[in-house]
Coordinates of C-alpha atoms in Angstrom, one line a residue:
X1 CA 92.6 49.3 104.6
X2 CA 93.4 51.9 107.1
X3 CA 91.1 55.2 107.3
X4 CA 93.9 57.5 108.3
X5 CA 95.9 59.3 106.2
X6 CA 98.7 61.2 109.0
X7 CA 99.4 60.6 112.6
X8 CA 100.3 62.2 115.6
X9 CA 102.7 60.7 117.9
X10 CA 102.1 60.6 121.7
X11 CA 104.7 63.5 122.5
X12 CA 102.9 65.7 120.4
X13 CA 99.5 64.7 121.6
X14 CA 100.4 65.2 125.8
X15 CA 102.1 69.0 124.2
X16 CA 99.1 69.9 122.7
X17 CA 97.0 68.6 125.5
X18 CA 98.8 69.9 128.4
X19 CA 98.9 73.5 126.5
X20 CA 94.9 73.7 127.3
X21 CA 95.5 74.8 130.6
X22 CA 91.7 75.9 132.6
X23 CA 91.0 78.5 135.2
X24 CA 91.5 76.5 138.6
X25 CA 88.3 75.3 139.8
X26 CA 86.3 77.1 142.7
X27 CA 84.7 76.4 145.8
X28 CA 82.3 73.3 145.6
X29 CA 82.9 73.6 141.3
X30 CA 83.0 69.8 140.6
X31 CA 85.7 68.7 138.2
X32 CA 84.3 66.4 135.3
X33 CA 86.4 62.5 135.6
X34 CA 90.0 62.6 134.1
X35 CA 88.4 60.1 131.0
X36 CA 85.9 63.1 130.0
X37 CA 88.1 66.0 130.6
X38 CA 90.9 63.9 128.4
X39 CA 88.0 63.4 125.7
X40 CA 86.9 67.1 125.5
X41 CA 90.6 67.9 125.0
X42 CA 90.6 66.0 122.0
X43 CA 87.7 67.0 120.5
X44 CA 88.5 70.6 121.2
X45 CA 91.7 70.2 119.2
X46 CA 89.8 68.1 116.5
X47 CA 87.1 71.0 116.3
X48 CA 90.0 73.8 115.8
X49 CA 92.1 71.6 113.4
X50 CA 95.1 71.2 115.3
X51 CA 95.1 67.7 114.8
X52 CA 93.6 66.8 111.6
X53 CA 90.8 64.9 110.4
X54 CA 91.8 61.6 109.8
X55 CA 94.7 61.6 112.1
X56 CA 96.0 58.7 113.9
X57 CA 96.4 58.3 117.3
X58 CA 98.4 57.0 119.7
X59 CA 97.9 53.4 121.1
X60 CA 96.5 53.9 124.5
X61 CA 99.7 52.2 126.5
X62 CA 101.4 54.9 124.5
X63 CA 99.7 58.2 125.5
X64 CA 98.5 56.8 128.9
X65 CA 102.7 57.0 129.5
X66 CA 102.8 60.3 127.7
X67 CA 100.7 61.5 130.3
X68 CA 101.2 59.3 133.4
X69 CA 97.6 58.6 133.6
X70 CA 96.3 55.6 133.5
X71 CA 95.6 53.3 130.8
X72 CA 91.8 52.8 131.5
X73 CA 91.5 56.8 131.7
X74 CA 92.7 56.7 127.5
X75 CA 90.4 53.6 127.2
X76 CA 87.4 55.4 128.5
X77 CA 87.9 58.7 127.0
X78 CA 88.8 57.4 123.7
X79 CA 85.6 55.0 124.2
X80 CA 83.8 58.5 124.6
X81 CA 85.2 60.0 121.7
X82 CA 83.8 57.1 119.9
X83 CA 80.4 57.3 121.1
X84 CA 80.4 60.8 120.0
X85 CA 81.5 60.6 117.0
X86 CA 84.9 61.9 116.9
X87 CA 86.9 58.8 116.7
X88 CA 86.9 55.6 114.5
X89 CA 88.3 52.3 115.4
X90 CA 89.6 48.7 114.0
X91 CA 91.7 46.2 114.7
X92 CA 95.2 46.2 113.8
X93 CA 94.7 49.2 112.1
X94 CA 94.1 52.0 114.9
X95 CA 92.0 54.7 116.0
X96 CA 91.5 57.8 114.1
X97 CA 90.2 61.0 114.4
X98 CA 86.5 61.9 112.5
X99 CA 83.9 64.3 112.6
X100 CA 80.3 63.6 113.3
X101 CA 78.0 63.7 110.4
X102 CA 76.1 67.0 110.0
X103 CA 79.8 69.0 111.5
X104 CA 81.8 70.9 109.0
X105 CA 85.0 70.2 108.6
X106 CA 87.4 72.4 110.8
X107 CA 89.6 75.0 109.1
X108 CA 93.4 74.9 109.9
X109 CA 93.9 78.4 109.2
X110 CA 91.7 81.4 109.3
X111 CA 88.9 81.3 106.3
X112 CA 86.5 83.8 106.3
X113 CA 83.0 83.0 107.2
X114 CA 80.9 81.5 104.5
X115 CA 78.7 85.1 103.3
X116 CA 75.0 83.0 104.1
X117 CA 76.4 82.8 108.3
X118 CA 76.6 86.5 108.4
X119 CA 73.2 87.0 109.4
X120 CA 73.6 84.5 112.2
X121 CA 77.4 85.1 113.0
X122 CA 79.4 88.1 113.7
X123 CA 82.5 86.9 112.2
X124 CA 86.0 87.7 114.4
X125 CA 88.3 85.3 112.3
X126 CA 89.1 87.0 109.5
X127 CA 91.1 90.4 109.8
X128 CA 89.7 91.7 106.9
X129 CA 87.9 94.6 106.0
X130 CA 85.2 95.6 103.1
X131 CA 85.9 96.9 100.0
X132 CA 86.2 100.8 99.6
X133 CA 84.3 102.3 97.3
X134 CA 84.1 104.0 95.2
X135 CA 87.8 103.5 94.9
X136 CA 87.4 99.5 94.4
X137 CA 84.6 100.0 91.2
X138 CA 86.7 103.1 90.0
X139 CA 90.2 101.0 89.5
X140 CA 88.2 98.3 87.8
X141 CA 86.5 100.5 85.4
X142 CA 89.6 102.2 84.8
X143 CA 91.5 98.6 84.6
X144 CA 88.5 97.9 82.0
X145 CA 90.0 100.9 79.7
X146 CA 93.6 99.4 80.0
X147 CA 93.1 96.0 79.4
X148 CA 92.7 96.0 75.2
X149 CA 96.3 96.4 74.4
X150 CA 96.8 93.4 77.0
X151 CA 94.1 91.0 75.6
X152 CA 96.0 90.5 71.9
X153 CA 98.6 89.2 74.2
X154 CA 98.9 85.6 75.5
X155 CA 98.1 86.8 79.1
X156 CA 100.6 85.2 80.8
X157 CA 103.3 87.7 82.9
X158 CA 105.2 85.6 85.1
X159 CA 106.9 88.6 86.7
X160 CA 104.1 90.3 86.8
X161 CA 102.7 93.2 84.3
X162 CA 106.0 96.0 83.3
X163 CA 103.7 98.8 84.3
X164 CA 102.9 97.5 87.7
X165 CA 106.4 96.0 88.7
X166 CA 107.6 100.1 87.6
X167 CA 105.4 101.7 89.6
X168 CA 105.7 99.3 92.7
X169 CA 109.4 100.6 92.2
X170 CA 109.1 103.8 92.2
X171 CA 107.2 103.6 95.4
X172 CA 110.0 101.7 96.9
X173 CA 112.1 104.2 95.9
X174 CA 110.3 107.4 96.9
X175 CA 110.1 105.7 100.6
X176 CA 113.7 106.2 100.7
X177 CA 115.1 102.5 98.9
X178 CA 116.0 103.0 95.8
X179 CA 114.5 99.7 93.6
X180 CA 114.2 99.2 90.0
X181 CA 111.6 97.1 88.2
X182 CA 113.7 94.1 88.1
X183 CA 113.7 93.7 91.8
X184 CA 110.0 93.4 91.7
X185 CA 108.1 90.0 91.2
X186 CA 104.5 90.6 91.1
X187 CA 102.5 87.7 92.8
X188 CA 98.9 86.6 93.3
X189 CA 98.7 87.8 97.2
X190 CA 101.3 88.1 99.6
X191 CA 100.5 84.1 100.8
X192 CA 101.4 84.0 96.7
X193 CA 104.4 85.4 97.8
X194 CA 105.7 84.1 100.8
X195 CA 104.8 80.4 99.3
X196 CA 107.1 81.0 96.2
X197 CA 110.0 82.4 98.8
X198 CA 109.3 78.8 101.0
X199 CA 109.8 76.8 98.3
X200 CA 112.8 78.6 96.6
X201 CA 114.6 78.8 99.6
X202 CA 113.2 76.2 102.6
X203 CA 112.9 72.9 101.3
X204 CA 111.2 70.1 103.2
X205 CA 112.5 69.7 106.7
X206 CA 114.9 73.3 106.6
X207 CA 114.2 75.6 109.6
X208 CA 112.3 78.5 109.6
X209 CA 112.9 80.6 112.4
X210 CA 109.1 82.4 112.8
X211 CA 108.2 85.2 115.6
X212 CA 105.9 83.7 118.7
X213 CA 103.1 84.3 118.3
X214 CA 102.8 84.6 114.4
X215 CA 100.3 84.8 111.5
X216 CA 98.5 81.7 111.3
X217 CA 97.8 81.0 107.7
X218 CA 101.1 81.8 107.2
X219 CA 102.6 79.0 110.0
X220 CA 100.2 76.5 108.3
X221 CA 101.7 77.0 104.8
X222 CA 104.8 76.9 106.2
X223 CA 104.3 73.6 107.7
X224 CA 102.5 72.1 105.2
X225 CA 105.2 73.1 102.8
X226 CA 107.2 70.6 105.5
X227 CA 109.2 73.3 107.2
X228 CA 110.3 72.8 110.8
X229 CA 109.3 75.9 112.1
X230 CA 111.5 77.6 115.1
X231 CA 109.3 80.4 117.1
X232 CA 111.1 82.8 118.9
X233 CA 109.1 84.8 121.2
X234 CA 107.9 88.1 121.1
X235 CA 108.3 90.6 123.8
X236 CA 105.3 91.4 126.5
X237 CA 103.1 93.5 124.9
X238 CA 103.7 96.1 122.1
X239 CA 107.5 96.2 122.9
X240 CA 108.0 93.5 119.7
X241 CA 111.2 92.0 119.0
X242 CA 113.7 90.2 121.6
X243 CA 117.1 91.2 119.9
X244 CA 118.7 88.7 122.6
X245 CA 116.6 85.5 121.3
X246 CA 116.5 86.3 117.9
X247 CA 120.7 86.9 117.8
X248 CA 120.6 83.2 119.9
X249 CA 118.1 81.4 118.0
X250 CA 119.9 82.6 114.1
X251 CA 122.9 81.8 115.8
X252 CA 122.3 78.4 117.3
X253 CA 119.2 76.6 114.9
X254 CA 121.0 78.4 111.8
X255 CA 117.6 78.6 110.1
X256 CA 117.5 79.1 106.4
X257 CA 114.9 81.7 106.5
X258 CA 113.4 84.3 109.2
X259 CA 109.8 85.4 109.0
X260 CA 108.7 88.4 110.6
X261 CA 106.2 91.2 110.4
X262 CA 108.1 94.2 111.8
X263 CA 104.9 96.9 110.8
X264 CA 102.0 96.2 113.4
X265 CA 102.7 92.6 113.8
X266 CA 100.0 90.6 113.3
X267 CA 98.4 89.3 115.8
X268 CA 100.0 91.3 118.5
X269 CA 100.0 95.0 116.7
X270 CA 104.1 95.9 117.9
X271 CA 105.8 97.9 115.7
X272 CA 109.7 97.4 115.4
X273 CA 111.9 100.3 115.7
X274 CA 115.1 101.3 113.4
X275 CA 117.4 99.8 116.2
X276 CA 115.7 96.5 116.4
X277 CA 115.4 96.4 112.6
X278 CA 119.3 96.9 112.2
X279 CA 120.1 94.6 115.1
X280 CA 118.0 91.8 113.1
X281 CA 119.3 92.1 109.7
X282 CA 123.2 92.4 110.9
X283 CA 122.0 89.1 113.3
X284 CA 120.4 87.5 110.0
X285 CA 123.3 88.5 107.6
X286 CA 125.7 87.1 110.2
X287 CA 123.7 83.5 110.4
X288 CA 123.4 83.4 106.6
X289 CA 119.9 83.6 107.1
X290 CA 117.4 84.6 104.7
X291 CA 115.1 87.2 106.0
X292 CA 111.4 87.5 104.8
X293 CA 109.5 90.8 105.9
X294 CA 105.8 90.8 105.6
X295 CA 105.1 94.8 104.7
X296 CA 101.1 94.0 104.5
X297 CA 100.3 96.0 107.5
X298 CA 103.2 99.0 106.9
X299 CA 99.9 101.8 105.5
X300 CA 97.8 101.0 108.3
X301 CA 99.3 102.9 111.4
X302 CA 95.6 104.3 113.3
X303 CA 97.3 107.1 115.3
X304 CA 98.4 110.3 113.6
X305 CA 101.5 111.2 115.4
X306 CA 102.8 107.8 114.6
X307 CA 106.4 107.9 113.3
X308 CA 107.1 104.9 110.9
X309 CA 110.6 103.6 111.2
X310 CA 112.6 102.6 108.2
X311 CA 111.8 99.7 105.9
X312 CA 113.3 96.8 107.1
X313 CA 115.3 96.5 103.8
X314 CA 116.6 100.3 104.5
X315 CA 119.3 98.3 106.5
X316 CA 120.4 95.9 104.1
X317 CA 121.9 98.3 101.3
X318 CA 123.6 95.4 99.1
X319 CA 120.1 93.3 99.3
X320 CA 121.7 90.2 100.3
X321 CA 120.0 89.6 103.1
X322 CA 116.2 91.1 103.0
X323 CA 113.5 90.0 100.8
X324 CA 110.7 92.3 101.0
X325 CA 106.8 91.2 100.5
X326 CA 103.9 93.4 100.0
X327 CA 100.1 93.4 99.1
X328 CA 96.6 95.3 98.6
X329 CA 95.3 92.6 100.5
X330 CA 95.0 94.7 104.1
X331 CA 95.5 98.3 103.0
X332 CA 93.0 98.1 100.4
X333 CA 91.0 94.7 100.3
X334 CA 90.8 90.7 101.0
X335 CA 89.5 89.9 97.2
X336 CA 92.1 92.3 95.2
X337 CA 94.6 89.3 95.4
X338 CA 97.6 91.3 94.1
X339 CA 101.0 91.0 96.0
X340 CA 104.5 91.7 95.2
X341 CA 108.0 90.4 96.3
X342 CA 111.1 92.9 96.4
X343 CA 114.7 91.3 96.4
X344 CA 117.9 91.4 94.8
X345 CA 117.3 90.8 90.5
X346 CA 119.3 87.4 90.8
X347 CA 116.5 86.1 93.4
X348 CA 113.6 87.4 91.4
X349 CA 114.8 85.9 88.2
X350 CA 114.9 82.3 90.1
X351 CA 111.2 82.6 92.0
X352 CA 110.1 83.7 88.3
X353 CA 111.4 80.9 86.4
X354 CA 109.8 78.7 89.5
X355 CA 106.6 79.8 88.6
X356 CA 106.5 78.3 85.4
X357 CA 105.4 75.4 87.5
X358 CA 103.6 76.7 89.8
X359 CA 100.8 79.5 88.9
X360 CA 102.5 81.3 85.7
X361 CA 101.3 84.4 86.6
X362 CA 98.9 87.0 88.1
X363 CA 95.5 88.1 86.7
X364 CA 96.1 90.8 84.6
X365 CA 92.9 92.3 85.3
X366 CA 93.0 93.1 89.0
X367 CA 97.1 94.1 88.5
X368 CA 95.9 97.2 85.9
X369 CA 93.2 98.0 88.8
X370 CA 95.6 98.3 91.3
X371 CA 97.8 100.0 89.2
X372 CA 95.6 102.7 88.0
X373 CA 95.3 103.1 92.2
X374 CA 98.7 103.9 92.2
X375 CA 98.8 105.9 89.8
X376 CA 96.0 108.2 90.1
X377 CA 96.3 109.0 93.8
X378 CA 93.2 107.0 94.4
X379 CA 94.9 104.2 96.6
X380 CA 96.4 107.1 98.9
X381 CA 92.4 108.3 99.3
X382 CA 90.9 105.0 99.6
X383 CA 93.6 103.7 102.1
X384 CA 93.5 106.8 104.5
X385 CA 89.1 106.1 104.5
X386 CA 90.5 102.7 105.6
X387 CA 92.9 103.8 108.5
X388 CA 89.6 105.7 109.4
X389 CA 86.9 103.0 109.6
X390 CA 89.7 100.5 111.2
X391 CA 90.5 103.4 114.2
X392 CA 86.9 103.8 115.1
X393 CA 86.5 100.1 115.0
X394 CA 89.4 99.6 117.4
X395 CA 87.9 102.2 119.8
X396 CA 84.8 100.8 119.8
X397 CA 86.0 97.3 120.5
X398 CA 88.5 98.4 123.2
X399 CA 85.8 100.5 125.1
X400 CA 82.7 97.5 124.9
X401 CA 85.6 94.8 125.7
X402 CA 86.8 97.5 129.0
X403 CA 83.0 97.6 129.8
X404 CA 82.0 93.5 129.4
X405 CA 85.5 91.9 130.3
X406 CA 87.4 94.0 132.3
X407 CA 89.4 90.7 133.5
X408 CA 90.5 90.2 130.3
X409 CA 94.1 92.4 129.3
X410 CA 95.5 93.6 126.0
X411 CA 97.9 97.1 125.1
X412 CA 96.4 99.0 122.6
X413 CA 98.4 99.0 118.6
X414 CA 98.6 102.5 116.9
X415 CA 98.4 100.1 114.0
X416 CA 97.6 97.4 111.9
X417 CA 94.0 95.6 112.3
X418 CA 94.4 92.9 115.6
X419 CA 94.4 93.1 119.2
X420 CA 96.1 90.3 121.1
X421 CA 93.8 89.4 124.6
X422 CA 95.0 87.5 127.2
X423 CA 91.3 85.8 128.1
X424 CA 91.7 86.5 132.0
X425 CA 92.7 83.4 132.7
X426 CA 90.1 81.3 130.4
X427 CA 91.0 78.6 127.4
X428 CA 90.7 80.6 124.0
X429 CA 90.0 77.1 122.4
X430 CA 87.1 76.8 125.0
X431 CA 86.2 80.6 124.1
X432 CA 86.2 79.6 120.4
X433 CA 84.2 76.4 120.9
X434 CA 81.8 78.3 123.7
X435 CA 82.0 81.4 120.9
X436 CA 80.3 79.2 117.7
X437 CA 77.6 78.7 120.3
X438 CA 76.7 82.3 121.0
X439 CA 76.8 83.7 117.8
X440 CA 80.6 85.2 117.9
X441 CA 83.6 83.4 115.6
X442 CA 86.6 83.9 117.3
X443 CA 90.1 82.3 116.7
X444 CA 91.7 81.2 119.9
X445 CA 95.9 82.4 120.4
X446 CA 97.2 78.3 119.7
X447 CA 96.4 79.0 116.4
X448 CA 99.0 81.9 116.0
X449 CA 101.9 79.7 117.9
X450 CA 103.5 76.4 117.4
X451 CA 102.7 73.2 119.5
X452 CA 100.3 74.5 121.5
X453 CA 101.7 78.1 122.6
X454 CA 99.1 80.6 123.7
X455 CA 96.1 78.8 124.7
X456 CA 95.2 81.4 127.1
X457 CA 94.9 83.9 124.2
X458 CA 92.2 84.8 121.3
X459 CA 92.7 87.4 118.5
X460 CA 90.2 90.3 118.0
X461 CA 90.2 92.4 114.4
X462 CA 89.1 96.0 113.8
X463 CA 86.3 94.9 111.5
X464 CA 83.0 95.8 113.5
X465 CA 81.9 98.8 115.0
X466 CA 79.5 100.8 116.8
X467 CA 77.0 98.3 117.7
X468 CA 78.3 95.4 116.3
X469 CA 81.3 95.5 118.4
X470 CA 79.0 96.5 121.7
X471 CA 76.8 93.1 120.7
X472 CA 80.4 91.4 119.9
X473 CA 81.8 91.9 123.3
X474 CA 78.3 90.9 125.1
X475 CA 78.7 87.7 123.2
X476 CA 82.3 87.0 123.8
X477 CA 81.0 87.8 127.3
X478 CA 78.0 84.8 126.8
X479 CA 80.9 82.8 125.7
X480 CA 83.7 83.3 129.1
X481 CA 80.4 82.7 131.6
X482 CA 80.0 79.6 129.5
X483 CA 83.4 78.3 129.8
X484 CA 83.9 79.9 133.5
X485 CA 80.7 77.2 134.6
X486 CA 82.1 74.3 132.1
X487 CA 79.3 74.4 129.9
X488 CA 81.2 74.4 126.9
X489 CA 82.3 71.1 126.5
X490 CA 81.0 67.7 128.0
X491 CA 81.0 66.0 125.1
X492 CA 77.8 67.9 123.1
X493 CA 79.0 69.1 119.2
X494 CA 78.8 72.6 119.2
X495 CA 76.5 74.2 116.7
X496 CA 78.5 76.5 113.6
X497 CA 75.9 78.8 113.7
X498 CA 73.4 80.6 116.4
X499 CA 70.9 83.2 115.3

């Protein structure tokens, strides 16, 4: 019986591959053979989860052609892999990838360190911040004082609570968009969210048109859901969206649904203007394109004479077109898994009868917390303490990166909590890899593009500071001179964590 359980075909394999592009090597730098730089490839994409465990490979004929080497070069680097550990063989049935005993198996998205590797790890993966308190205990305790009328019920709110989906409203509606509670689904998270749009709307093997470079978790639920995805790129640095491209790409692929994040993009921080928001929806409207925008970022601008454009449903009156998600997730915090979808009643009614087989509802518990934050004025308190702690953070990081790696380039967001690096030339995968070795967890750019886009990229967050971000950027530092000599691969598994 075979041991693989997906494959990847030899196209996709020479993409990914070729994507890994290294600083050219220097005077009297010796190259390592074709078979071991073709081995650490693999494994480098087996260690980040961009091709899976358990994946099978090409024959070697077939990705010796894919990428006009030779067929002994596959032999011997796939013989390598073997030795190593990262590839499993039999007759008639294949090769496969594996991991050695001992590794852990790589994420394909972006999951926060486990809590025992803090001590040992400073943790760059996950863009989130910690809880604010006291706000975060002082909406639970008054969530606690709420929740009796709501326990003689059966629980279950598949729209999400009446008090909540109001209020959620009337903020829509004081920002200028008038909404009433039946536009409002509430939903566990905004990945809640934007999987119950998928699935209403995409359907295995419809196009989704995404922006290059995107939100990873959200490109791997969208491919797992069987979406082809369609990137369009983004403009150099914080000018955002490419009108041109996005009116071509909605107008030739015809995609079902657009994804973008028009409020400090993640991972790149641009924030859309009124005319490029307009421009978009008329484009969308026109292609008969559902478009999805991600609000999760929209309360964290950092500057204070940042002027916020419109929503990006401000430009689709008759609420066709737009479908609006939202969340506490960023503003306020990672474990307060409430998130909210706005759209026209017909389309709410349709993702709520969905859910009947999917999650039935929200917890009721952490909905009445975040609705006595709304309702008290405590989320406005808590999430300006946030814009606070995530501006000093970004200062902090920007100056120690300027200091340690001035080769490496980035424009600064007035927003949101990423920075987008160009790595001066280096592999981000080789930076994360080189990274898990030096005590720094960093995700590298392919991860936030499709097929291999943006290997010469990693993605900071705005979640250390002070020292932490000085010792952050001295390790990141560790990690480039490793890569820069080619210490980081030849064929030794990293190790997760270094005290």
């Amino acid at each position: 019986m075979a041991q693989w359980t997906s494959a990847v075909g030899p196209a996709q394999l020479a993409r990914l591959l070729t994507s890994q592009q290294e600083r050219p090597a220097g005077p009297g730098t010796r190259r390592p053979p074709a078979y071991r730089a073709l081995a650490d490839g693999v494994r480098l994409l087996v260690l980040e989860g961009r091709v899976p465990v358990a994946a099978r490979l090409p024959a070697e004929r077939e990705l010796a052609l894919a990428l006009s080497v030779s067929r002994t070069t596959v032999a011997a680097a796939y013989e390598a892999l073997r030795a190593e550990g990262f590839l499993e063989s039999r007759r008639g049935a294949g090769s496969w990838t594996v991991v050695p005993a001992g590794n852990p198996l790589p994420a394909r998205g972006l999951e926060p360190l486990p809590p025992e590797s803090l001590g040992s790890m400073i943790d760059l993966g996950c863009a989130a911040l910690p809880a604010p308190e006291p706000w975060l205990t002082r909406a639970v305790r008054g969530a606690l004082e709420e929740l009796p009328p709501y326990a003689h019920t059966h629980g279950d709110y598949p729209a999400g609570l009446p008090t909540l989906r109001a209020m959620i409203a009337e903020r829509y509606t004081a920002r200028g968009i008038p909404t009433m509670p039946e536009q409002i689904m509430v939903t566990t998270g905004a990945m809640g969210a934007i999987d119950a749009i998928c699935h209403l709307f995409g359907g295995r093997g419809e196009r989704i048109a995404v922006e290059s470079p995107s939100y990873a978790n959200i490109l791997q639920l969208m491919r797992e859901a069987g979406a082809r995805l369609v990137p369009v790129a983004m403009a150099e640095g914080l000018a955002g969206w490419d009108m041109d491209r996005w009116r071509q790409v909605l107008r030739e692929a015809a995609p079902r649904i657009a994804y973008v994040v028009a409020d400090f993009h993640n991972p790149t921080g641009a924030l859309a203007d009124d005319d490029q928001r307009r421009r978009l929806v008329e484009a969308a409207r026109s292609a008969g394109t559902v478009l999805v925008a991600d609000e999760t970022m929209i309360e964290l601008w950092l500057d204070e004479d940042v002027s916020m454009p419109r929503p990006v449903c401000g430009f689709d009156p008759a609420g066709s077109t737009v479908i609006t998600v939202g969340s506490a997730s960023k503003a306020f915090w990672a474990g307060m898994r409430i998130g909210w979808v706005r759209a026209a009643p017909d389309v709410i009614r349709s993702l709520v009868a969905a859910r009947a087989y999917a999650d039935l509802g929200t917890p009721v518990l952490e909905q009445l917390a975040v609705n006595w934050l709304f309702s008290t004025g405590g989320w406005e308190k808590a999430v300006e303490e946030r814009r606070a702690q995530a501006r000093g953070n970004r200062d902090a990081l920007v100056a120690a990166l300027r200091e340690r790696l001035p080769a490496w380039e980035f424009s600064v967001p007035r927003g949101g909590l990423t920075l987008w690096v160009r790595a001066g030339g280096l592999s981000g995968s080789r930076l994360a890899e080189a990274g898990e070795r030096v005590g720094v967890r960093v995700p590298s750019g392919p991860r936030f593009g499709v097929d291999g886009a943006f290997e010469g990229y990693v993605r900071l967050p705005f979640t250390v500071g002070g020292a932490v971000a000085e010792e952050a950027a001295s390790r990141l530092a560790a990690a480039a001179g490793l890569v820069e000599s080619g210490r980081s691969g030849g064929g030794e598994t990293p190790r997760t964590f270094v005290a």
